[in-house]
mmCIF file of C-alpha atoms in Angstrom:
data_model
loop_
_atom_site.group_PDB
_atom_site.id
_atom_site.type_symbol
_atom_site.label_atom_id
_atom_site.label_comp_id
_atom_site.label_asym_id
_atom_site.label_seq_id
_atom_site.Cartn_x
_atom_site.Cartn_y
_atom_site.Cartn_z
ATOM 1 C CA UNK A 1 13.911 10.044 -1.300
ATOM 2 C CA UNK A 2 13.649 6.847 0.543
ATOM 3 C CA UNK A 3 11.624 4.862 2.614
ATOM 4 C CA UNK A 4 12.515 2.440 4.757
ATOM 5 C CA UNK A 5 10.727 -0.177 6.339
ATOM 6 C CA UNK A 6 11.703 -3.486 7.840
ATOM 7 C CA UNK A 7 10.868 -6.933 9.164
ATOM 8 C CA UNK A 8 12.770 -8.389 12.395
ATOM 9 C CA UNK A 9 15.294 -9.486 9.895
ATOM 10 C CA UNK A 10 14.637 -7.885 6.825
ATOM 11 C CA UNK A 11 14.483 -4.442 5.314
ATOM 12 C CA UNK A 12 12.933 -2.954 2.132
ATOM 13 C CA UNK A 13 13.719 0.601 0.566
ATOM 14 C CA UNK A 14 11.169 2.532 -1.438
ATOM 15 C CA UNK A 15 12.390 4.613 -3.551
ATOM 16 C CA UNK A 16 12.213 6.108 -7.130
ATOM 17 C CA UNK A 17 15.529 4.286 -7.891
ATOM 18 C CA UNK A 18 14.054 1.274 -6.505
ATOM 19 C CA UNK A 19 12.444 -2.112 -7.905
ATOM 20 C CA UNK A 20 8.814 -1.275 -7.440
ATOM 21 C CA UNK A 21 7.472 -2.350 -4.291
ATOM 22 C CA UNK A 22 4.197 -4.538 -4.477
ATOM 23 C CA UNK A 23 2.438 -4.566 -1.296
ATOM 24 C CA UNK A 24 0.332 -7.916 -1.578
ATOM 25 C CA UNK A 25 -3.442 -7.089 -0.984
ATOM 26 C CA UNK A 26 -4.839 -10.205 0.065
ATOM 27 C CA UNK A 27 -5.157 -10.707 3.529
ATOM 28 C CA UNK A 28 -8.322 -8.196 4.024
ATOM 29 C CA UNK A 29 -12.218 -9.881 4.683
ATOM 30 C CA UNK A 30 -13.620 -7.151 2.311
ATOM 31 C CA UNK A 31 -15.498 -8.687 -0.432
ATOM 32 C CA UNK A 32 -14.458 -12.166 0.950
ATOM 33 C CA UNK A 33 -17.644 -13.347 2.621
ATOM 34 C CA UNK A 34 -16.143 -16.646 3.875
ATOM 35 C CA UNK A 35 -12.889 -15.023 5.330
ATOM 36 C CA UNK A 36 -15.170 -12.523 7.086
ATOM 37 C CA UNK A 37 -17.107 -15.534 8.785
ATOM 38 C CA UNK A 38 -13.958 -17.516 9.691
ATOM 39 C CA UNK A 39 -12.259 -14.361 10.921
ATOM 40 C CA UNK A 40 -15.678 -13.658 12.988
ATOM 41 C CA UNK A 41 -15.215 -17.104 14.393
ATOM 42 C CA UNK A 42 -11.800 -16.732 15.609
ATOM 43 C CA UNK A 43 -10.144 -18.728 12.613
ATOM 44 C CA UNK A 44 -7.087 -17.285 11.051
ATOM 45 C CA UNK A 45 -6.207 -20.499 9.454
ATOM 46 C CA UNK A 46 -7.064 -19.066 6.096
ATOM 47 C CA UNK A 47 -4.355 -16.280 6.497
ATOM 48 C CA UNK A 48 -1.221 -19.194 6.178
ATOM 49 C CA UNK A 49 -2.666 -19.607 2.682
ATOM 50 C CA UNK A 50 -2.950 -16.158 1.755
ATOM 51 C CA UNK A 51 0.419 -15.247 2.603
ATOM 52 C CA UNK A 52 1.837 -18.396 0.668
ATOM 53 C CA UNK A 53 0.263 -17.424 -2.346
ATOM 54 C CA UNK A 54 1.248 -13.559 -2.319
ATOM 55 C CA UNK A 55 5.123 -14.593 -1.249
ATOM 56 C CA UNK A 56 4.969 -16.920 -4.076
ATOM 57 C CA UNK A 57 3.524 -14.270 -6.390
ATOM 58 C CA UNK A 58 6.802 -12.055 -5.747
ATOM 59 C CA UNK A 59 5.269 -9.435 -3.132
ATOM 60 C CA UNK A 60 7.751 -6.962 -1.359
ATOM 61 C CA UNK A 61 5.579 -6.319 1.944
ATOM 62 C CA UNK A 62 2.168 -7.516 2.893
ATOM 63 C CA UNK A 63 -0.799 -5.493 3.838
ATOM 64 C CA UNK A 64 -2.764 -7.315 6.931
ATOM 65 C CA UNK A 65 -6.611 -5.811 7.220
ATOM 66 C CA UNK A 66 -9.015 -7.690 9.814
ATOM 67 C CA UNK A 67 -11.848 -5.284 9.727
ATOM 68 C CA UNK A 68 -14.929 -7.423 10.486
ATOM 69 C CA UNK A 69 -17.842 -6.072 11.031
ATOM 70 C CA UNK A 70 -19.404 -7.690 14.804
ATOM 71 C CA UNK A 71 -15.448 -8.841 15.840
ATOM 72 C CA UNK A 72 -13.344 -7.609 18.182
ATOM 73 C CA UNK A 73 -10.674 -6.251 15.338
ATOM 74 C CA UNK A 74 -7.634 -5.087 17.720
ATOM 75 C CA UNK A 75 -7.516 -8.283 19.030
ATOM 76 C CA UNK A 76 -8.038 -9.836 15.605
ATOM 77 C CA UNK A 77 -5.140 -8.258 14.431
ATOM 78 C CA UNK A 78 -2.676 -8.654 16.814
ATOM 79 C CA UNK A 79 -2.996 -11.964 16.544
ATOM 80 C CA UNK A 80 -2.847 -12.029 12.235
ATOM 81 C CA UNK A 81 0.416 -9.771 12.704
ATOM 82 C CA UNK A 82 2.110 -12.026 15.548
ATOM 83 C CA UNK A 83 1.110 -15.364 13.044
ATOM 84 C CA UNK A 84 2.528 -13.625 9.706
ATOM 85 C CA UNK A 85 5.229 -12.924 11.407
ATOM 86 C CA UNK A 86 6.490 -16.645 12.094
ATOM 87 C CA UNK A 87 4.856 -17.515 8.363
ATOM 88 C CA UNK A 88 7.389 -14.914 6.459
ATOM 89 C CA UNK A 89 10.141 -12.588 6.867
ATOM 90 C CA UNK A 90 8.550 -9.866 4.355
ATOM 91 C CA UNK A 91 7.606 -6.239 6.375
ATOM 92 C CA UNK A 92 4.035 -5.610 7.001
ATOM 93 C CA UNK A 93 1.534 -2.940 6.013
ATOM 94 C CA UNK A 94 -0.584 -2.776 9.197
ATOM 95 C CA UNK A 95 -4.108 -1.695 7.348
ATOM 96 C CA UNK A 96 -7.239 -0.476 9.932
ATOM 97 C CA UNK A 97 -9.404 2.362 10.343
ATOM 98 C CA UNK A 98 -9.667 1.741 14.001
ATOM 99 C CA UNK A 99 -7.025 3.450 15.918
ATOM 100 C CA UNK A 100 -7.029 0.437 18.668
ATOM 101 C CA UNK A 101 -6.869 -2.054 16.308
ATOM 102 C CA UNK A 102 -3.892 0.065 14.575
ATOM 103 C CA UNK A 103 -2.326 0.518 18.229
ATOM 104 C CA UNK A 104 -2.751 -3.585 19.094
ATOM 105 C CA UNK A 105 -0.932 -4.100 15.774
ATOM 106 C CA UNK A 106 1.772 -1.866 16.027
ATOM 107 C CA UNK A 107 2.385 -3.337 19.693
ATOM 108 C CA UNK A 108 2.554 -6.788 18.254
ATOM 109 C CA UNK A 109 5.077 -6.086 15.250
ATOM 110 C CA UNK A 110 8.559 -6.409 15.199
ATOM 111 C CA UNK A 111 10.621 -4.120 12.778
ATOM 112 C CA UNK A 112 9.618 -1.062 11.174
ATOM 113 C CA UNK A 113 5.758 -1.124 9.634
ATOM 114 C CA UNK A 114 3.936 1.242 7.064
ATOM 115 C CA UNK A 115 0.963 2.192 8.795
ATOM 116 C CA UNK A 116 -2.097 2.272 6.628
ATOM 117 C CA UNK A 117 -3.572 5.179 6.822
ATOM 118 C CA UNK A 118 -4.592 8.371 8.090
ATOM 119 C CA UNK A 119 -6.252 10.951 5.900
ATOM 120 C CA UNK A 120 -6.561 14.647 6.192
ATOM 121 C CA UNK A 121 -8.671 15.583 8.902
ATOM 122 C CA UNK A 122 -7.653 16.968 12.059
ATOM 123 C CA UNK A 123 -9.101 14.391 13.841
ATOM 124 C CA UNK A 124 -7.588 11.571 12.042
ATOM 125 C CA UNK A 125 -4.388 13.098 12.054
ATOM 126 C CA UNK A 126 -4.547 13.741 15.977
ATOM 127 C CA UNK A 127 -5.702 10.169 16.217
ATOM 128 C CA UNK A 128 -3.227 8.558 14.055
ATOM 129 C CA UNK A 129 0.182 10.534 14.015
ATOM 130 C CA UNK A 130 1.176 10.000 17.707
ATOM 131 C CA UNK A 131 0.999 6.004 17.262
ATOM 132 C CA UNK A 132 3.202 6.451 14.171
ATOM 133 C CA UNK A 133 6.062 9.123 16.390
ATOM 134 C CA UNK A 134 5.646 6.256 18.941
ATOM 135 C CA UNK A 135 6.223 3.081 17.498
ATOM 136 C CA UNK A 136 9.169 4.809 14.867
ATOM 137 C CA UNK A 137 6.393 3.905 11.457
ATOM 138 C CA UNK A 138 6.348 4.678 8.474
ATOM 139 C CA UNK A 139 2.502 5.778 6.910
ATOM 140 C CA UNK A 140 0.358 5.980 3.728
ATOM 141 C CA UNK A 141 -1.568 9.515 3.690
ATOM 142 C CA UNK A 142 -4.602 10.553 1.760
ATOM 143 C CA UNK A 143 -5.621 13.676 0.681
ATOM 144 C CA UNK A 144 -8.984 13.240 1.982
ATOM 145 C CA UNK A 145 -10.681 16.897 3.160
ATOM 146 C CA UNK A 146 -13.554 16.892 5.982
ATOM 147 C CA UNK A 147 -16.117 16.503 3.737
ATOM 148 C CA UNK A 148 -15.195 15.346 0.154
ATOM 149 C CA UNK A 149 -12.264 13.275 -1.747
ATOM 150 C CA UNK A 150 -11.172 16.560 -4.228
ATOM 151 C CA UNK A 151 -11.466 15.442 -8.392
ATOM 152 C CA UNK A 152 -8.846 18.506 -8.602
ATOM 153 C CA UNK A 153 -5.317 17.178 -8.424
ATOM 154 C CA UNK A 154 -4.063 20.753 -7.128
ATOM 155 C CA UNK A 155 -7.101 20.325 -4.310
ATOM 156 C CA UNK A 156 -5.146 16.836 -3.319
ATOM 157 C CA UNK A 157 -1.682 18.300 -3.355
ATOM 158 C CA UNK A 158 -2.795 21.135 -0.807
ATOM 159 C CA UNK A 159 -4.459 18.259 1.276
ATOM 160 C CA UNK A 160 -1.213 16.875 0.591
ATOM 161 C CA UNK A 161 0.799 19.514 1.879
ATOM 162 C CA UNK A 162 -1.161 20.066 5.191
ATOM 163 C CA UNK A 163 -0.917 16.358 6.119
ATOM 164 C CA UNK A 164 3.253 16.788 5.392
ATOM 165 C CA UNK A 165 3.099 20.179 7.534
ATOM 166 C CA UNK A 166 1.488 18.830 10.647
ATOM 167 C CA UNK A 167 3.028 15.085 10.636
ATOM 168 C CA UNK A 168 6.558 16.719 10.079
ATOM 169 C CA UNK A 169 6.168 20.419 12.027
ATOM 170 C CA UNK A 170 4.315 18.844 14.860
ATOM 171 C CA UNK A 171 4.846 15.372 15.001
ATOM 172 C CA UNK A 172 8.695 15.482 14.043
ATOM 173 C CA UNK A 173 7.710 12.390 11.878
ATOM 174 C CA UNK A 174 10.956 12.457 9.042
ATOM 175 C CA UNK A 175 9.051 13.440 5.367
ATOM 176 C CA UNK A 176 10.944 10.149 4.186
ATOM 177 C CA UNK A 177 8.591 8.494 6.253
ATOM 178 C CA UNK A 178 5.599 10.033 4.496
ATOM 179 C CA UNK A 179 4.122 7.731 1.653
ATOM 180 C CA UNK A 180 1.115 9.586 -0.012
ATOM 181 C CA UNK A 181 -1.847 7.280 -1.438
ATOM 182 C CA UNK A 182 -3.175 10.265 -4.117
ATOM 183 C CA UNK A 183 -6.591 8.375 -4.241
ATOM 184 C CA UNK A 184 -6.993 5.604 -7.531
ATOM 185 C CA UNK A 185 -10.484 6.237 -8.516
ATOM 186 C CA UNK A 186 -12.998 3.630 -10.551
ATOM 187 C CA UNK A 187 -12.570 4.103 -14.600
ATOM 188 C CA UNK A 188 -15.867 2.795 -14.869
ATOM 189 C CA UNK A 189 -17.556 5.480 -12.973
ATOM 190 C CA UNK A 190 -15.684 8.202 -14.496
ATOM 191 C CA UNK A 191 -13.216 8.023 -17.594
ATOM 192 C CA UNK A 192 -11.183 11.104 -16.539
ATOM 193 C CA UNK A 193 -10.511 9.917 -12.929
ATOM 194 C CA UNK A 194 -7.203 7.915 -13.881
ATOM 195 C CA UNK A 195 -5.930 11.134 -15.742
ATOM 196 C CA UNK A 196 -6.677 12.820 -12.595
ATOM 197 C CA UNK A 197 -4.475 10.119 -10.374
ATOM 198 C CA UNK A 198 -1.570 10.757 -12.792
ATOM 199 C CA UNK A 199 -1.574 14.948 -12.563
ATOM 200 C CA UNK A 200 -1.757 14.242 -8.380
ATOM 201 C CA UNK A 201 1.109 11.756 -8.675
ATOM 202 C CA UNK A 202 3.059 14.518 -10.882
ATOM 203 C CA UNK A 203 2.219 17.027 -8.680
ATOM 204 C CA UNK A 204 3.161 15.248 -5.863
ATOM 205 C CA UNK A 205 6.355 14.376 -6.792
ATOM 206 C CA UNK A 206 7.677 17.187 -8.530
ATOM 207 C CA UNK A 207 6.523 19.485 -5.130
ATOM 208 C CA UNK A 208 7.909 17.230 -2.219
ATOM 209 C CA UNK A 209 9.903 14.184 -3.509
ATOM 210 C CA UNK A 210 8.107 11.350 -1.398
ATOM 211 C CA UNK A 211 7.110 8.272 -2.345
ATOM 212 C CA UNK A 212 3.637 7.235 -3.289
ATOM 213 C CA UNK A 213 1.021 4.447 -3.624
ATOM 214 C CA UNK A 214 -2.012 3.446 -4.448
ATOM 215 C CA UNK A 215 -5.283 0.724 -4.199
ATOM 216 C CA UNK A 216 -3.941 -0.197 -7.746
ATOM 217 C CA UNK A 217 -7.118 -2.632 -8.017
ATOM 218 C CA UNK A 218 -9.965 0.589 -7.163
ATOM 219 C CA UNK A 219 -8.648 1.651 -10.987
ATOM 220 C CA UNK A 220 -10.927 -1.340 -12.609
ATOM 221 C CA UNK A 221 -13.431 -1.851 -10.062
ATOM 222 C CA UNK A 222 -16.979 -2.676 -11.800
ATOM 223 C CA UNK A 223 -15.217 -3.453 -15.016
ATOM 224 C CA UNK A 224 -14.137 -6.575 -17.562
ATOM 225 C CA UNK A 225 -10.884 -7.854 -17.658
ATOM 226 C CA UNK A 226 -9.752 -6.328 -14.660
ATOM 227 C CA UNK A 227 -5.882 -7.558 -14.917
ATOM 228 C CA UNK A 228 -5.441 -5.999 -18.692
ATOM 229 C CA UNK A 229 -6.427 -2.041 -16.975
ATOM 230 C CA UNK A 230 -4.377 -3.235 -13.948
ATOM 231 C CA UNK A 231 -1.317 -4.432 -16.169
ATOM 232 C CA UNK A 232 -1.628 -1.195 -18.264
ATOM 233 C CA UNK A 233 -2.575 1.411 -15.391
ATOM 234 C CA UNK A 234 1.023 0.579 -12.998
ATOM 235 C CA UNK A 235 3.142 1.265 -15.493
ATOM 236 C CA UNK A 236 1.618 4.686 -16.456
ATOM 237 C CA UNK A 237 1.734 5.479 -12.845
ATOM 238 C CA UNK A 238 5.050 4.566 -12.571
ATOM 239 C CA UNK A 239 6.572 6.990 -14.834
ATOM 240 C CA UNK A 240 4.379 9.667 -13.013
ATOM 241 C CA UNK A 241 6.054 9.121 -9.861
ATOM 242 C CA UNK A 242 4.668 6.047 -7.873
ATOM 243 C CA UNK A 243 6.295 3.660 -5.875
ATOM 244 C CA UNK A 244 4.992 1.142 -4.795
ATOM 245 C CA UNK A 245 0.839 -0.087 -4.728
ATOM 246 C CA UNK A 246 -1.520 -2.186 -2.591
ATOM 247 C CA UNK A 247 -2.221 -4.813 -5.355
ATOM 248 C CA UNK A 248 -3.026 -8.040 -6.356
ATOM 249 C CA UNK A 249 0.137 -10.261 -6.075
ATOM 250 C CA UNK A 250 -1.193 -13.004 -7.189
ATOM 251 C CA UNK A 251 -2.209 -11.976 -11.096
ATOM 252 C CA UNK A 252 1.150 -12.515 -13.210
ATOM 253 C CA UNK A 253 -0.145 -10.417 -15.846
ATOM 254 C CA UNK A 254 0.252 -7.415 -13.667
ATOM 255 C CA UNK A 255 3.275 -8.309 -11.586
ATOM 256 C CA UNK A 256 4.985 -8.857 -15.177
ATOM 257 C CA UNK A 257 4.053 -5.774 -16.512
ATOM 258 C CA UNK A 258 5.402 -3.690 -12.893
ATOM 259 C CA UNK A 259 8.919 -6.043 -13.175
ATOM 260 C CA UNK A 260 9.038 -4.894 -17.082
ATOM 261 C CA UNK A 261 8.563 -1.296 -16.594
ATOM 262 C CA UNK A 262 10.988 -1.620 -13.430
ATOM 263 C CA UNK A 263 13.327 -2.861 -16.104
ATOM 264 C CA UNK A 264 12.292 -0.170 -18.687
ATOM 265 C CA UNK A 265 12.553 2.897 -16.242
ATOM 266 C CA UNK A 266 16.477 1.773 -15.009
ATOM 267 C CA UNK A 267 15.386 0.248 -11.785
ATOM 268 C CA UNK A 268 16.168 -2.886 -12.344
ATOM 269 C CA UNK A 269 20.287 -3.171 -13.285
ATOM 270 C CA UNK A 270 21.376 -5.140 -16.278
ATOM 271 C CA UNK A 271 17.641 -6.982 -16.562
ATOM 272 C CA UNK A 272 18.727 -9.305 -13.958
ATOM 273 C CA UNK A 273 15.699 -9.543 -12.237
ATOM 274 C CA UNK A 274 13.666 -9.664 -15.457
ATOM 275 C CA UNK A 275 16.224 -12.345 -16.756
ATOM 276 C CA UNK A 276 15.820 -14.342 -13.270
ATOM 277 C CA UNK A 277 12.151 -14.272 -13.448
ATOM 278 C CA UNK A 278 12.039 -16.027 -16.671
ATOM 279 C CA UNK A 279 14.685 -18.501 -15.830
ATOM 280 C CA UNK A 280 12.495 -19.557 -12.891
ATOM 281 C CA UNK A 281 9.049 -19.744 -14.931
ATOM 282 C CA UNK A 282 11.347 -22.207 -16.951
ATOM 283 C CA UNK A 283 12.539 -24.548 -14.587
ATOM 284 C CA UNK A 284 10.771 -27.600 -14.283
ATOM 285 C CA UNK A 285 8.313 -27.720 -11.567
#
């Protein structure tokens, strides 16, 4: 099954028989006190930066987040999509918990965007799933209940299954269009959690065949040597299924390890993006 999502003048396919698709992380305030207080100040001027440095790192769509606490975050983020836009041709992840700010940055974008996200509540899906029908989206889904994030992966895939029931049965949203986020939970809080992300991602894809991703960097959160668990935990959740992940573009060590399982799984014909890679990293600056 494929996804497909698109710039103004360029399109990208997720798929199981496609390169891995790294959605670059970076442009989000959390954890990023200075970005925060710039973006409360009405300065995007960091954002040209960020998106340099993630195109550079070899990411296949960007995710854009502007939620800041005390700022006005629709406008915010019309304005980040509208600037990325004229900075690169890669499609955008438009990232918000805010259904205006969502609506302001679907209105501003020109393609085809992921919408990121909407979780399993009725509410959120009421909220959410119009703006998506309307503006032709794709979106990233969480099995989320009302009141608790489920540790059983069968839990998740019946969350999973209600979101897919209403967004396609009532919302006439394609299930191509679906992209399910099975929840990456912190190794450091609890050492079975990642076991428990694989089982959803097998479940998930042996019962409906849609893509997947994940907040590839929640895996290590709290612990040492982040990039090793990131560089280890992608390609693990690769052969279970996923797809593509919100992730740190930036780290080679992990975008290495995604482009050699790519290569190791068949996505990724005769090594020749493998064997361009290294050809680059060899050229003299």
């Amino acid at each position: 099954m494929h996804t497909t999502v698109s710039s103004a003048t360029r399109e990208v396919v997720i798929g199981p028989d496609q390169p891995f698709c790294l959605i670059g992380e970076r442009i989000n305030p959390t954890g990023r006190k200075k970005f925060a207080e710039q973006l409360r100040a009405g300065d995007l001027s960091r954002i040209a930066v960020d998106v340099e440095q993630q195109v550079a790192g070899g990411a296949t769509m960007l995710d854009v987040n502007m939620g800041v606490p005390l700022a006005d975050e629709a406008e915010l983020l019309s304005r980040a999509v509208t600037m990325i836009q004229e900075l690169t041709d890669l499609p955008l992840c438009i990232d918000s918990s805010v259904v205006e700010a969502l609506e302001a940055g679907l209105a501003a974008y020109r393609g085809k965007a992921l919408v990121n996200s909407v979780t399993g509540e009725r509410e959120r899906l009421e909220a959410i799933l119009p703006l998506v029908k309307e503006h032709g989206a794709a979106v990233i889904a969480l099995p989320n209940a009302e009141d608790e994030i489920p540790d059983e992966p069968r839990k998740r895939l019946e969350i999973t299954r209600k979101i897919i029931d209403v967004a396609v049965g009532e919302y006439e949203i394609p299930i191509e269009d679906i992209v399910i986020d099975p929840l990456a939970m912190p190794v450091g809080a609890d050492s079975t959690l990642v076991r428990k992300t694989l089982d959803t991602l097998e479940l998930i894809r042996d019962e409906f065949g849609v893509n997947t991703t994940l907040g590839a960097s929640n895996v290590s959160f709290g612990m040492p040597d982040r990039h090793a668990l990131g560089a280890a935990f992608l390609p693990m959740a690769m052969t279970c299924g996923l797809t593509s992940a919100v992730m740190d573009v930036r780290t080679p060590q992990i975008v290495d390890a995604v482009k050699a399982a790519d290569l190791l799984l068949g996505n990724d014909e005769w090594g020749a993006a493998w064997i361009a890679a290294h050809r680059a990293r060899k050229q003299p600056a």
